[in-house]
PDB file of C-alpha atoms in Angstrom:
ATOM      1  CA  UNK A   1      94.788  98.114  70.765  1.00  0.00           C
ATOM      2  CA  UNK A   2      93.937 100.108  73.889  1.00  0.00           C
ATOM      3  CA  UNK A   3      91.431  98.582  76.326  1.00  0.00           C
ATOM      4  CA  UNK A   4      88.177 100.510  76.767  1.00  0.00           C
ATOM      5  CA  UNK A   5      87.413 101.170  80.435  1.00  0.00           C
ATOM      6  CA  UNK A   6      84.105 102.382  81.894  1.00  0.00           C
ATOM      7  CA  UNK A   7      84.869 104.632  84.873  1.00  0.00           C
ATOM      8  CA  UNK A   8      81.632 104.055  86.762  1.00  0.00           C
ATOM      9  CA  UNK A   9      80.604 106.802  89.201  1.00  0.00           C
ATOM     10  CA  UNK A  10      77.548 108.446  90.816  1.00  0.00           C
ATOM     11  CA  UNK A  11      75.103 106.121  92.519  1.00  0.00           C
ATOM     12  CA  UNK A  12      71.750 106.291  94.249  1.00  0.00           C
ATOM     13  CA  UNK A  13      72.781 107.242  97.800  1.00  0.00           C
ATOM     14  CA  UNK A  14      74.007 110.265  99.734  1.00  0.00           C
ATOM     15  CA  UNK A  15      77.527 109.051  99.028  1.00  0.00           C
ATOM     16  CA  UNK A  16      77.247 109.989  95.331  1.00  0.00           C
ATOM     17  CA  UNK A  17      79.061 113.294  95.943  1.00  0.00           C
ATOM     18  CA  UNK A  18      82.074 111.349  97.278  1.00  0.00           C
ATOM     19  CA  UNK A  19      81.866 109.060  94.225  1.00  0.00           C
ATOM     20  CA  UNK A  20      82.176 112.045  91.881  1.00  0.00           C
ATOM     21  CA  UNK A  21      85.254 113.294  93.776  1.00  0.00           C
ATOM     22  CA  UNK A  22      86.820 109.819  93.582  1.00  0.00           C
ATOM     23  CA  UNK A  23      86.163 109.680  89.835  1.00  0.00           C
ATOM     24  CA  UNK A  24      88.070 112.952  89.317  1.00  0.00           C
ATOM     25  CA  UNK A  25      91.212 111.587  91.007  1.00  0.00           C
ATOM     26  CA  UNK A  26      90.988 108.222  89.267  1.00  0.00           C
ATOM     27  CA  UNK A  27      90.256 109.812  85.876  1.00  0.00           C
ATOM     28  CA  UNK A  28      93.254 112.130  86.246  1.00  0.00           C
ATOM     29  CA  UNK A  29      95.497 109.138  86.917  1.00  0.00           C
ATOM     30  CA  UNK A  30      94.409 106.561  84.332  1.00  0.00           C
ATOM     31  CA  UNK A  31      97.258 105.788  81.936  1.00  0.00           C
ATOM     32  CA  UNK A  32      95.713 107.005  78.668  1.00  0.00           C
ATOM     33  CA  UNK A  33      98.548 105.448  76.683  1.00  0.00           C
ATOM     34  CA  UNK A  34      97.241 102.046  77.796  1.00  0.00           C
ATOM     35  CA  UNK A  35      93.523 102.685  78.247  1.00  0.00           C
ATOM     36  CA  UNK A  36      90.687 104.727  76.735  1.00  0.00           C
ATOM     37  CA  UNK A  37      88.299 105.561  79.551  1.00  0.00           C
ATOM     38  CA  UNK A  38      84.710 106.749  79.496  1.00  0.00           C
ATOM     39  CA  UNK A  39      83.044 108.297  82.532  1.00  0.00           C
ATOM     40  CA  UNK A  40      79.692 106.596  83.127  1.00  0.00           C
ATOM     41  CA  UNK A  41      77.371 108.394  85.556  1.00  0.00           C
ATOM     42  CA  UNK A  42      74.881 106.018  87.186  1.00  0.00           C
ATOM     43  CA  UNK A  43      72.174 108.353  88.474  1.00  0.00           C
ATOM     44  CA  UNK A  44      68.538 107.861  89.565  1.00  0.00           C
ATOM     45  CA  UNK A  45      67.542 109.914  86.490  1.00  0.00           C
ATOM     46  CA  UNK A  46      69.439 107.650  84.095  1.00  0.00           C
ATOM     47  CA  UNK A  47      72.746 106.066  83.136  1.00  0.00           C
ATOM     48  CA  UNK A  48      74.879 108.238  80.870  1.00  0.00           C
ATOM     49  CA  UNK A  49      78.328 108.565  79.384  1.00  0.00           C
ATOM     50  CA  UNK A  50      79.484 112.110  80.203  1.00  0.00           C
ATOM     51  CA  UNK A  51      82.203 113.541  77.955  1.00  0.00           C
ATOM     52  CA  UNK A  52      84.791 116.188  78.885  1.00  0.00           C
ATOM     53  CA  UNK A  53      82.395 118.981  77.800  1.00  0.00           C
ATOM     54  CA  UNK A  54      79.577 117.577  79.967  1.00  0.00           C
ATOM     55  CA  UNK A  55      77.549 116.194  77.055  1.00  0.00           C
ATOM     56  CA  UNK A  56      75.534 113.086  77.896  1.00  0.00           C
ATOM     57  CA  UNK A  57      74.959 109.909  75.902  1.00  0.00           C
ATOM     58  CA  UNK A  58      72.580 107.276  77.276  1.00  0.00           C
ATOM     59  CA  UNK A  59      73.955 103.855  78.192  1.00  0.00           C
ATOM     60  CA  UNK A  60      72.183 100.866  76.648  1.00  0.00           C
ATOM     61  CA  UNK A  61      71.400  98.862  79.796  1.00  0.00           C
ATOM     62  CA  UNK A  62      70.725  95.686  77.805  1.00  0.00           C
ATOM     63  CA  UNK A  63      74.473  95.247  77.231  1.00  0.00           C
ATOM     64  CA  UNK A  64      76.141  98.241  78.988  1.00  0.00           C
ATOM     65  CA  UNK A  65      77.323  99.860  75.759  1.00  0.00           C
ATOM     66  CA  UNK A  66      77.193 103.386  74.365  1.00  0.00           C
ATOM     67  CA  UNK A  67      76.780 104.625  70.808  1.00  0.00           C
ATOM     68  CA  UNK A  68      79.103 107.464  69.815  1.00  0.00           C
ATOM     69  CA  UNK A  69      78.832 108.914  66.291  1.00  0.00           C
ATOM     70  CA  UNK A  70      77.372 105.649  65.009  1.00  0.00           C
ATOM     71  CA  UNK A  71      80.043 103.490  66.688  1.00  0.00           C
ATOM     72  CA  UNK A  72      79.007 101.014  69.385  1.00  0.00           C
ATOM     73  CA  UNK A  73      81.474 101.175  72.279  1.00  0.00           C
ATOM     74  CA  UNK A  74      81.792  97.909  74.193  1.00  0.00           C
ATOM     75  CA  UNK A  75      83.844  98.059  77.385  1.00  0.00           C
ATOM     76  CA  UNK A  76      86.635  95.673  78.397  1.00  0.00           C
ATOM     77  CA  UNK A  77      86.212  96.390  82.121  1.00  0.00           C
ATOM     78  CA  UNK A  78      84.408  98.612  84.617  1.00  0.00           C
ATOM     79  CA  UNK A  79      86.516 100.649  87.031  1.00  0.00           C
ATOM     80  CA  UNK A  80      84.283 100.989  90.101  1.00  0.00           C
ATOM     81  CA  UNK A  81      84.020 104.441  91.674  1.00  0.00           C
ATOM     82  CA  UNK A  82      80.569 104.243  93.285  1.00  0.00           C
ATOM     83  CA  UNK A  83      80.397 104.406  97.066  1.00  0.00           C
ATOM     84  CA  UNK A  84      77.083 103.183  98.438  1.00  0.00           C
ATOM     85  CA  UNK A  85      74.350 101.606  96.321  1.00  0.00           C
ATOM     86  CA  UNK A  86      74.389 100.215  93.620  1.00  0.00           C
ATOM     87  CA  UNK A  87      78.188 100.069  93.217  1.00  0.00           C
ATOM     88  CA  UNK A  88      79.324  98.929  96.656  1.00  0.00           C
ATOM     89  CA  UNK A  89      76.515  96.573  97.656  1.00  0.00           C
ATOM     90  CA  UNK A  90      76.836  93.989  94.892  1.00  0.00           C
ATOM     91  CA  UNK A  91      73.942  95.087  92.671  1.00  0.00           C
ATOM     92  CA  UNK A  92      76.060  96.371  89.782  1.00  0.00           C
ATOM     93  CA  UNK A  93      78.500  93.498  90.206  1.00  0.00           C
ATOM     94  CA  UNK A  94      75.674  90.988  89.681  1.00  0.00           C
ATOM     95  CA  UNK A  95      74.560  92.884  86.559  1.00  0.00           C
ATOM     96  CA  UNK A  96      78.145  92.969  85.211  1.00  0.00           C
ATOM     97  CA  UNK A  97      78.543  89.236  85.945  1.00  0.00           C
ATOM     98  CA  UNK A  98      75.467  88.528  83.813  1.00  0.00           C
ATOM     99  CA  UNK A  99      77.067  90.507  80.974  1.00  0.00           C
ATOM    100  CA  UNK A 100      80.488  88.829  81.477  1.00  0.00           C
ATOM    101  CA  UNK A 101      82.024  92.268  81.990  1.00  0.00           C
ATOM    102  CA  UNK A 102      85.081  92.289  84.297  1.00  0.00           C
ATOM    103  CA  UNK A 103      85.209  94.924  87.052  1.00  0.00           C
ATOM    104  CA  UNK A 104      87.743  96.179  89.587  1.00  0.00           C
ATOM    105  CA  UNK A 105      85.871  95.533  92.832  1.00  0.00           C
ATOM    106  CA  UNK A 106      84.879  92.523  94.940  1.00  0.00           C
ATOM    107  CA  UNK A 107      82.285  90.186  93.428  1.00  0.00           C
ATOM    108  CA  UNK A 108      78.529  90.443  94.045  1.00  0.00           C
ATOM    109  CA  UNK A 109      78.476  88.092  97.061  1.00  0.00           C
ATOM    110  CA  UNK A 110      81.413  89.715  98.875  1.00  0.00           C
ATOM    111  CA  UNK A 111      80.155  93.235  98.082  1.00  0.00           C
ATOM    112  CA  UNK A 112      76.673  92.437  99.449  1.00  0.00           C
ATOM    113  CA  UNK A 113      78.152  90.798 102.548  1.00  0.00           C
ATOM    114  CA  UNK A 114      80.592  93.608 103.386  1.00  0.00           C
ATOM    115  CA  UNK A 115      77.928  96.275 102.808  1.00  0.00           C
ATOM    116  CA  UNK A 116      76.126  94.737 105.784  1.00  0.00           C
ATOM    117  CA  UNK A 117      78.334  95.592 108.764  1.00  0.00           C
ATOM    118  CA  UNK A 118      76.832  92.954 111.055  1.00  0.00           C
ATOM    119  CA  UNK A 119      77.164  90.095 108.569  1.00  0.00           C
ATOM    120  CA  UNK A 120      80.761  91.166 107.870  1.00  0.00           C
ATOM    121  CA  UNK A 121      81.814  90.989 111.529  1.00  0.00           C
ATOM    122  CA  UNK A 122      79.896  87.715 111.992  1.00  0.00           C
ATOM    123  CA  UNK A 123      81.747  86.027 109.100  1.00  0.00           C
ATOM    124  CA  UNK A 124      85.079  87.568 110.174  1.00  0.00           C
ATOM    125  CA  UNK A 125      84.596  86.341 113.761  1.00  0.00           C
ATOM    126  CA  UNK A 126      83.747  82.863 112.444  1.00  0.00           C
ATOM    127  CA  UNK A 127      87.079  82.967 110.584  1.00  0.00           C
ATOM    128  CA  UNK A 128      89.018  83.847 113.737  1.00  0.00           C
ATOM    129  CA  UNK A 129      89.242  87.642 113.378  1.00  0.00           C
ATOM    130  CA  UNK A 130      88.775  89.735 116.556  1.00  0.00           C
ATOM    131  CA  UNK A 131      85.604  91.882 116.454  1.00  0.00           C
ATOM    132  CA  UNK A 132      83.595  93.926 118.964  1.00  0.00           C
ATOM    133  CA  UNK A 133      80.520  92.476 120.653  1.00  0.00           C
ATOM    134  CA  UNK A 134      77.414  93.795 118.877  1.00  0.00           C
ATOM    135  CA  UNK A 135      73.651  93.611 118.365  1.00  0.00           C
ATOM    136  CA  UNK A 136      71.822  93.719 115.028  1.00  0.00           C
ATOM    137  CA  UNK A 137      68.438  95.477 115.272  1.00  0.00           C
ATOM    138  CA  UNK A 138      65.693  95.690 112.643  1.00  0.00           C
ATOM    139  CA  UNK A 139      63.157  98.513 112.345  1.00  0.00           C
ATOM    140  CA  UNK A 140      60.225  96.084 112.175  1.00  0.00           C
ATOM    141  CA  UNK A 141      61.311  94.414 115.451  1.00  0.00           C
ATOM    142  CA  UNK A 142      62.332  97.282 117.752  1.00  0.00           C
ATOM    143  CA  UNK A 143      64.450  96.538 120.822  1.00  0.00           C
ATOM    144  CA  UNK A 144      64.319  98.863 123.812  1.00  0.00           C
ATOM    145  CA  UNK A 145      67.388 100.718 125.048  1.00  0.00           C
ATOM    146  CA  UNK A 146      67.027  98.840 128.326  1.00  0.00           C
ATOM    147  CA  UNK A 147      67.106  95.445 126.587  1.00  0.00           C
ATOM    148  CA  UNK A 148      70.168  96.488 124.566  1.00  0.00           C
ATOM    149  CA  UNK A 149      72.049  97.533 127.705  1.00  0.00           C
ATOM    150  CA  UNK A 150      71.312  94.193 129.335  1.00  0.00           C
ATOM    151  CA  UNK A 151      73.434  92.629 126.574  1.00  0.00           C
ATOM    152  CA  UNK A 152      76.033  95.299 125.811  1.00  0.00           C
ATOM    153  CA  UNK A 153      78.192  97.524 128.019  1.00  0.00           C
ATOM    154  CA  UNK A 154      78.445 101.303 127.519  1.00  0.00           C
ATOM    155  CA  UNK A 155      79.937 103.100 125.711  1.00  0.00           C
ATOM    156  CA  UNK A 156      78.513 101.799 122.420  1.00  0.00           C
ATOM    157  CA  UNK A 157      78.484 102.913 118.802  1.00  0.00           C
ATOM    158  CA  UNK A 158      75.123 103.042 117.041  1.00  0.00           C
ATOM    159  CA  UNK A 159      75.327 103.016 113.257  1.00  0.00           C
ATOM    160  CA  UNK A 160      73.248 102.237 110.182  1.00  0.00           C
ATOM    161  CA  UNK A 161      74.055  98.656 109.292  1.00  0.00           C
ATOM    162  CA  UNK A 162      74.419  99.235 105.541  1.00  0.00           C
ATOM    163  CA  UNK A 163      76.586 101.717 103.715  1.00  0.00           C
ATOM    164  CA  UNK A 164      79.672 103.696 104.503  1.00  0.00           C
ATOM    165  CA  UNK A 165      80.827 107.268 105.101  1.00  0.00           C
ATOM    166  CA  UNK A 166      79.617 107.009 108.727  1.00  0.00           C
ATOM    167  CA  UNK A 167      76.396 108.958 108.046  1.00  0.00           C
ATOM    168  CA  UNK A 168      73.887 108.505 110.907  1.00  0.00           C
ATOM    169  CA  UNK A 169      76.466 107.224 113.379  1.00  0.00           C
ATOM    170  CA  UNK A 170      76.605 108.088 117.110  1.00  0.00           C
ATOM    171  CA  UNK A 171      78.762 107.269 120.105  1.00  0.00           C
ATOM    172  CA  UNK A 172      76.629 106.713 123.206  1.00  0.00           C
ATOM    173  CA  UNK A 173      78.178 107.034 126.662  1.00  0.00           C
ATOM    174  CA  UNK A 174      74.974 107.401 128.728  1.00  0.00           C
ATOM    175  CA  UNK A 175      71.874 105.206 128.729  1.00  0.00           C
ATOM    176  CA  UNK A 176      69.592 108.246 128.313  1.00  0.00           C
ATOM    177  CA  UNK A 177      71.127 109.036 124.901  1.00  0.00           C
ATOM    178  CA  UNK A 178      70.610 105.592 123.365  1.00  0.00           C
ATOM    179  CA  UNK A 179      67.019 106.055 122.097  1.00  0.00           C
ATOM    180  CA  UNK A 180      67.927 109.248 120.182  1.00  0.00           C
ATOM    181  CA  UNK A 181      70.973 107.522 118.644  1.00  0.00           C
ATOM    182  CA  UNK A 182      68.805 104.609 117.469  1.00  0.00           C
ATOM    183  CA  UNK A 183      66.316 107.058 115.944  1.00  0.00           C
ATOM    184  CA  UNK A 184      69.129 108.880 114.091  1.00  0.00           C
ATOM    185  CA  UNK A 185      70.527 105.616 112.675  1.00  0.00           C
ATOM    186  CA  UNK A 186      67.073 104.333 111.646  1.00  0.00           C
ATOM    187  CA  UNK A 187      66.592 107.498 109.542  1.00  0.00           C
ATOM    188  CA  UNK A 188      69.411 106.180 107.298  1.00  0.00           C
ATOM    189  CA  UNK A 189      68.615 102.462 107.290  1.00  0.00           C
ATOM    190  CA  UNK A 190      66.032  99.940 108.483  1.00  0.00           C
ATOM    191  CA  UNK A 191      68.785  97.895 110.120  1.00  0.00           C
ATOM    192  CA  UNK A 192      71.042  99.217 112.873  1.00  0.00           C
ATOM    193  CA  UNK A 193      74.221  97.876 114.450  1.00  0.00           C
ATOM    194  CA  UNK A 194      74.915  98.602 118.123  1.00  0.00           C
ATOM    195  CA  UNK A 195      78.518  97.785 118.917  1.00  0.00           C
ATOM    196  CA  UNK A 196      80.552  97.899 122.096  1.00  0.00           C
ATOM    197  CA  UNK A 197      83.324 100.479 122.146  1.00  0.00           C
ATOM    198  CA  UNK A 198      86.867  99.095 122.018  1.00  0.00           C
ATOM    199  CA  UNK A 199      89.539 101.365 123.446  1.00  0.00           C
ATOM    200  CA  UNK A 200      92.672 101.693 121.369  1.00  0.00           C
ATOM    201  CA  UNK A 201      94.370 103.250 118.377  1.00  0.00           C
ATOM    202  CA  UNK A 202      92.409 103.445 115.136  1.00  0.00           C
ATOM    203  CA  UNK A 203      94.220 102.146 112.072  1.00  0.00           C
ATOM    204  CA  UNK A 204      92.999 101.752 108.518  1.00  0.00           C
ATOM    205  CA  UNK A 205      94.803  99.912 105.747  1.00  0.00           C
ATOM    206  CA  UNK A 206      94.306  99.546 102.009  1.00  0.00           C
ATOM    207  CA  UNK A 207      94.829  96.050 100.609  1.00  0.00           C
ATOM    208  CA  UNK A 208      94.787  94.875  97.003  1.00  0.00           C
ATOM    209  CA  UNK A 209      95.758  91.872  94.939  1.00  0.00           C
ATOM    210  CA  UNK A 210      98.011  91.951  91.916  1.00  0.00           C
ATOM    211  CA  UNK A 211      99.503  88.972  90.045  1.00  0.00           C
ATOM    212  CA  UNK A 212      98.193  86.619  92.720  1.00  0.00           C
ATOM    213  CA  UNK A 213      99.826  88.467  95.631  1.00  0.00           C
ATOM    214  CA  UNK A 214      97.848  90.208  98.406  1.00  0.00           C
ATOM    215  CA  UNK A 215      99.606  93.517  99.114  1.00  0.00           C
ATOM    216  CA  UNK A 216      98.856  95.675 102.189  1.00  0.00           C
ATOM    217  CA  UNK A 217      99.571  99.388 101.722  1.00  0.00           C
ATOM    218  CA  UNK A 218     101.208 101.518 104.448  1.00  0.00           C
ATOM    219  CA  UNK A 219      98.942 101.859 107.506  1.00  0.00           C
ATOM    220  CA  UNK A 220      97.159 105.117 108.364  1.00  0.00           C
ATOM    221  CA  UNK A 221      96.421 106.078 111.964  1.00  0.00           C
ATOM    222  CA  UNK A 222      93.283 108.162 112.442  1.00  0.00           C
ATOM    223  CA  UNK A 223      93.309 110.627 115.301  1.00  0.00           C
ATOM    224  CA  UNK A 224      89.915 112.291 115.365  1.00  0.00           C
ATOM    225  CA  UNK A 225      89.331 115.710 116.883  1.00  0.00           C
ATOM    226  CA  UNK A 226      85.781 114.540 117.536  1.00  0.00           C
ATOM    227  CA  UNK A 227      84.747 111.643 119.719  1.00  0.00           C
ATOM    228  CA  UNK A 228      84.823 109.210 116.808  1.00  0.00           C
ATOM    229  CA  UNK A 229      85.476 108.996 113.044  1.00  0.00           C
ATOM    230  CA  UNK A 230      82.093 110.068 111.602  1.00  0.00           C
ATOM    231  CA  UNK A 231      81.203 111.749 108.280  1.00  0.00           C
ATOM    232  CA  UNK A 232      82.416 115.146 109.516  1.00  0.00           C
ATOM    233  CA  UNK A 233      85.712 113.680 110.710  1.00  0.00           C
ATOM    234  CA  UNK A 234      86.123 111.743 107.453  1.00  0.00           C
ATOM    235  CA  UNK A 235      85.293 114.422 104.909  1.00  0.00           C
ATOM    236  CA  UNK A 236      85.156 117.816 106.633  1.00  0.00           C
ATOM    237  CA  UNK A 237      88.595 117.865 108.224  1.00  0.00           C
ATOM    238  CA  UNK A 238      87.678 116.998 111.820  1.00  0.00           C
ATOM    239  CA  UNK A 239      90.385 114.326 112.010  1.00  0.00           C
ATOM    240  CA  UNK A 240      94.104 113.910 111.538  1.00  0.00           C
ATOM    241  CA  UNK A 241      95.294 111.078 109.326  1.00  0.00           C
ATOM    242  CA  UNK A 242      98.909 110.054 109.751  1.00  0.00           C
ATOM    243  CA  UNK A 243     100.288 108.072 106.802  1.00  0.00           C
ATOM    244  CA  UNK A 244     102.383 106.065 107.307  1.00  0.00           C
ATOM    245  CA  UNK A 245     101.320 105.549 110.923  1.00  0.00           C
ATOM    246  CA  UNK A 246     104.023 106.079 113.560  1.00  0.00           C
ATOM    247  CA  UNK A 247     103.728 102.610 115.013  1.00  0.00           C
ATOM    248  CA  UNK A 248     106.071  99.874 116.219  1.00  0.00           C
ATOM    249  CA  UNK A 249     106.781  97.259 113.592  1.00  0.00           C
ATOM    250  CA  UNK A 250     105.423  94.439 115.799  1.00  0.00           C
ATOM    251  CA  UNK A 251     102.002  96.190 115.984  1.00  0.00           C
ATOM    252  CA  UNK A 252     102.078  97.124 112.286  1.00  0.00           C
ATOM    253  CA  UNK A 253     102.744  93.507 111.325  1.00  0.00           C
ATOM    254  CA  UNK A 254      99.775  92.296 113.420  1.00  0.00           C
ATOM    255  CA  UNK A 255      97.509  94.791 111.612  1.00  0.00           C
ATOM    256  CA  UNK A 256      98.902  93.827 108.184  1.00  0.00           C
ATOM    257  CA  UNK A 257      98.512  90.102 108.952  1.00  0.00           C
ATOM    258  CA  UNK A 258      94.898  90.625 110.091  1.00  0.00           C
ATOM    259  CA  UNK A 259      94.184  92.697 106.949  1.00  0.00           C
ATOM    260  CA  UNK A 260      95.601  89.998 104.647  1.00  0.00           C
ATOM    261  CA  UNK A 261      93.575  87.356 106.490  1.00  0.00           C
ATOM    262  CA  UNK A 262      90.335  89.378 106.176  1.00  0.00           C
ATOM    263  CA  UNK A 263      90.983  89.979 102.446  1.00  0.00           C
ATOM    264  CA  UNK A 264      91.491  86.248 101.898  1.00  0.00           C
ATOM    265  CA  UNK A 265      88.666  85.127 104.200  1.00  0.00           C
ATOM    266  CA  UNK A 266      86.082  87.363 102.510  1.00  0.00           C
ATOM    267  CA  UNK A 267      87.349  86.508  99.003  1.00  0.00           C
ATOM    268  CA  UNK A 268      88.045  90.180  98.221  1.00  0.00           C
ATOM    269  CA  UNK A 269      89.148  91.537  94.856  1.00  0.00           C
ATOM    270  CA  UNK A 270      90.499  94.900  93.786  1.00  0.00           C
ATOM    271  CA  UNK A 271      91.376  97.550  96.341  1.00  0.00           C
ATOM    272  CA  UNK A 272      89.612  97.403  99.716  1.00  0.00           C
ATOM    273  CA  UNK A 273      90.201  99.375 102.908  1.00  0.00           C
ATOM    274  CA  UNK A 274      89.870  97.640 106.263  1.00  0.00           C
ATOM    275  CA  UNK A 275      89.407  99.546 109.528  1.00  0.00           C
ATOM    276  CA  UNK A 276      90.815  98.280 112.831  1.00  0.00           C
ATOM    277  CA  UNK A 277      91.090  99.302 116.470  1.00  0.00           C
ATOM    278  CA  UNK A 278      94.334  98.112 118.042  1.00  0.00           C
ATOM    279  CA  UNK A 279      93.556  97.301 121.672  1.00  0.00           C
ATOM    280  CA  UNK A 280      96.801  97.701 123.580  1.00  0.00           C
ATOM    281  CA  UNK A 281      95.566  95.872 126.695  1.00  0.00           C
ATOM    282  CA  UNK A 282      94.940  92.721 124.662  1.00  0.00           C
ATOM    283  CA  UNK A 283      97.748  93.372 122.185  1.00  0.00           C
ATOM    284  CA  UNK A 284      95.447  92.581 119.269  1.00  0.00           C
ATOM    285  CA  UNK A 285      93.773  94.403 116.354  1.00  0.00           C
ATOM    286  CA  UNK A 286      89.946  94.266 116.244  1.00  0.00           C
ATOM    287  CA  UNK A 287      88.315  94.614 112.832  1.00  0.00           C
ATOM    288  CA  UNK A 288      85.624  97.301 112.545  1.00  0.00           C
ATOM    289  CA  UNK A 289      84.542  97.124 108.904  1.00  0.00           C
ATOM    290  CA  UNK A 290      85.546  96.503 105.308  1.00  0.00           C
ATOM    291  CA  UNK A 291      85.131  99.137 102.560  1.00  0.00           C
ATOM    292  CA  UNK A 292      85.100  97.421  99.156  1.00  0.00           C
ATOM    293  CA  UNK A 293      84.991 100.692  97.169  1.00  0.00           C
ATOM    294  CA  UNK A 294      87.143 102.979  99.340  1.00  0.00           C
ATOM    295  CA  UNK A 295      87.305 106.708  98.638  1.00  0.00           C
ATOM    296  CA  UNK A 296      89.785 107.756  95.946  1.00  0.00           C
ATOM    297  CA  UNK A 297      89.479 111.545  96.144  1.00  0.00           C
ATOM    298  CA  UNK A 298      92.664 113.587  96.642  1.00  0.00           C
ATOM    299  CA  UNK A 299      91.862 113.772 100.376  1.00  0.00           C
ATOM    300  CA  UNK A 300      91.092 110.050 100.696  1.00  0.00           C
ATOM    301  CA  UNK A 301      93.207 107.577 102.606  1.00  0.00           C
ATOM    302  CA  UNK A 302      94.020 105.017  99.893  1.00  0.00           C
ATOM    303  CA  UNK A 303      95.696 107.565  97.542  1.00  0.00           C
ATOM    304  CA  UNK A 304      97.718 108.808 100.553  1.00  0.00           C
ATOM    305  CA  UNK A 305      98.817 105.232 101.292  1.00  0.00           C
ATOM    306  CA  UNK A 306      99.733 104.548  97.644  1.00  0.00           C
ATOM    307  CA  UNK A 307     101.950 107.656  97.625  1.00  0.00           C
ATOM    308  CA  UNK A 308     103.488 106.656 100.996  1.00  0.00           C
ATOM    309  CA  UNK A 309     104.471 103.339  99.418  1.00  0.00           C
ATOM    310  CA  UNK A 310     106.362 105.315  96.799  1.00  0.00           C
ATOM    311  CA  UNK A 311     104.035 104.506  93.916  1.00  0.00           C
ATOM    312  CA  UNK A 312     102.518 106.897  91.434  1.00  0.00           C
ATOM    313  CA  UNK A 313      98.702 106.737  91.353  1.00  0.00           C
ATOM    314  CA  UNK A 314      98.903 106.065  87.596  1.00  0.00           C
ATOM    315  CA  UNK A 315     100.997 102.936  88.273  1.00  0.00           C
ATOM    316  CA  UNK A 316      98.572 101.825  90.989  1.00  0.00           C
ATOM    317  CA  UNK A 317      95.369 102.203  88.928  1.00  0.00           C
ATOM    318  CA  UNK A 318      97.068 100.439  86.003  1.00  0.00           C
ATOM    319  CA  UNK A 319      97.766  97.454  88.304  1.00  0.00           C
ATOM    320  CA  UNK A 320      94.137  97.493  89.557  1.00  0.00           C
ATOM    321  CA  UNK A 321      92.695  97.629  86.001  1.00  0.00           C
ATOM    322  CA  UNK A 322      95.078  94.972  84.671  1.00  0.00           C
ATOM    323  CA  UNK A 323      94.189  92.617  87.537  1.00  0.00           C
ATOM    324  CA  UNK A 324      90.493  92.919  86.585  1.00  0.00           C
ATOM    325  CA  UNK A 325      91.039  92.580  82.825  1.00  0.00           C
TER     326      UNK A 325
END
């Protein structure tokens, strides 16, 4: 009997459009000999199963089921393809936990923690991972640019504390530009992270667990044509992504070891992507952030890394689903 999988996509944030792209890639690579999958669109206007013709059937939120031609479809697992809220911040995970429905991402606690960039680096630092020096600022308790620069050294990154896709992010090299950067970040979130710049090479690495083993994928080096890896660099082609990264094995092993440690330390599940800066002066990787529902579109990094490892995407998503089930 084939397992019934809910491919959960959409979401309530600006990242929904990326979620829909991810769902296309994942849907095209689910092994339909092993699984029956149903695309579930979680949208502010409602939760619906969307069939191949675009017809919608409402989801019963009391038990996360759908009714098709008089048959009640109960899912065996949810395959998470929502970037941003409510699929990456722990909200859906908590709901699924209450229904005893397995899912392919980190649990509610880890998802909520990693969605908050400041709390992530704080916990990682406590566990012995290198992170940049930073300040966590709340909208209701504004901190002046002058006060920030008494504690941090330019250049700094200013970014919304929650969410991904680098929307609302700025690199600040001059004190006069800091206020505008804070304003831009506060338009996206009521919490902002101001983080000291670390010079070095930017690496990102997918990590997942299967049959009890934590497996790092081949590393990608990001060389941005802009000043930093923002939304435009990520999704609109303003960066070069080299997979696998052309990097000495000694450096690659340090990044892989740090990635495995972060995955274990934060009690991650499913596929996550962890971003690092490798500071050559110190000879150490510094963790930037953890993405618990990384992009899966054709242009995304994790699918590139899976292919670089010599795996078919179908084989990879089967392993991810089977680990959850």
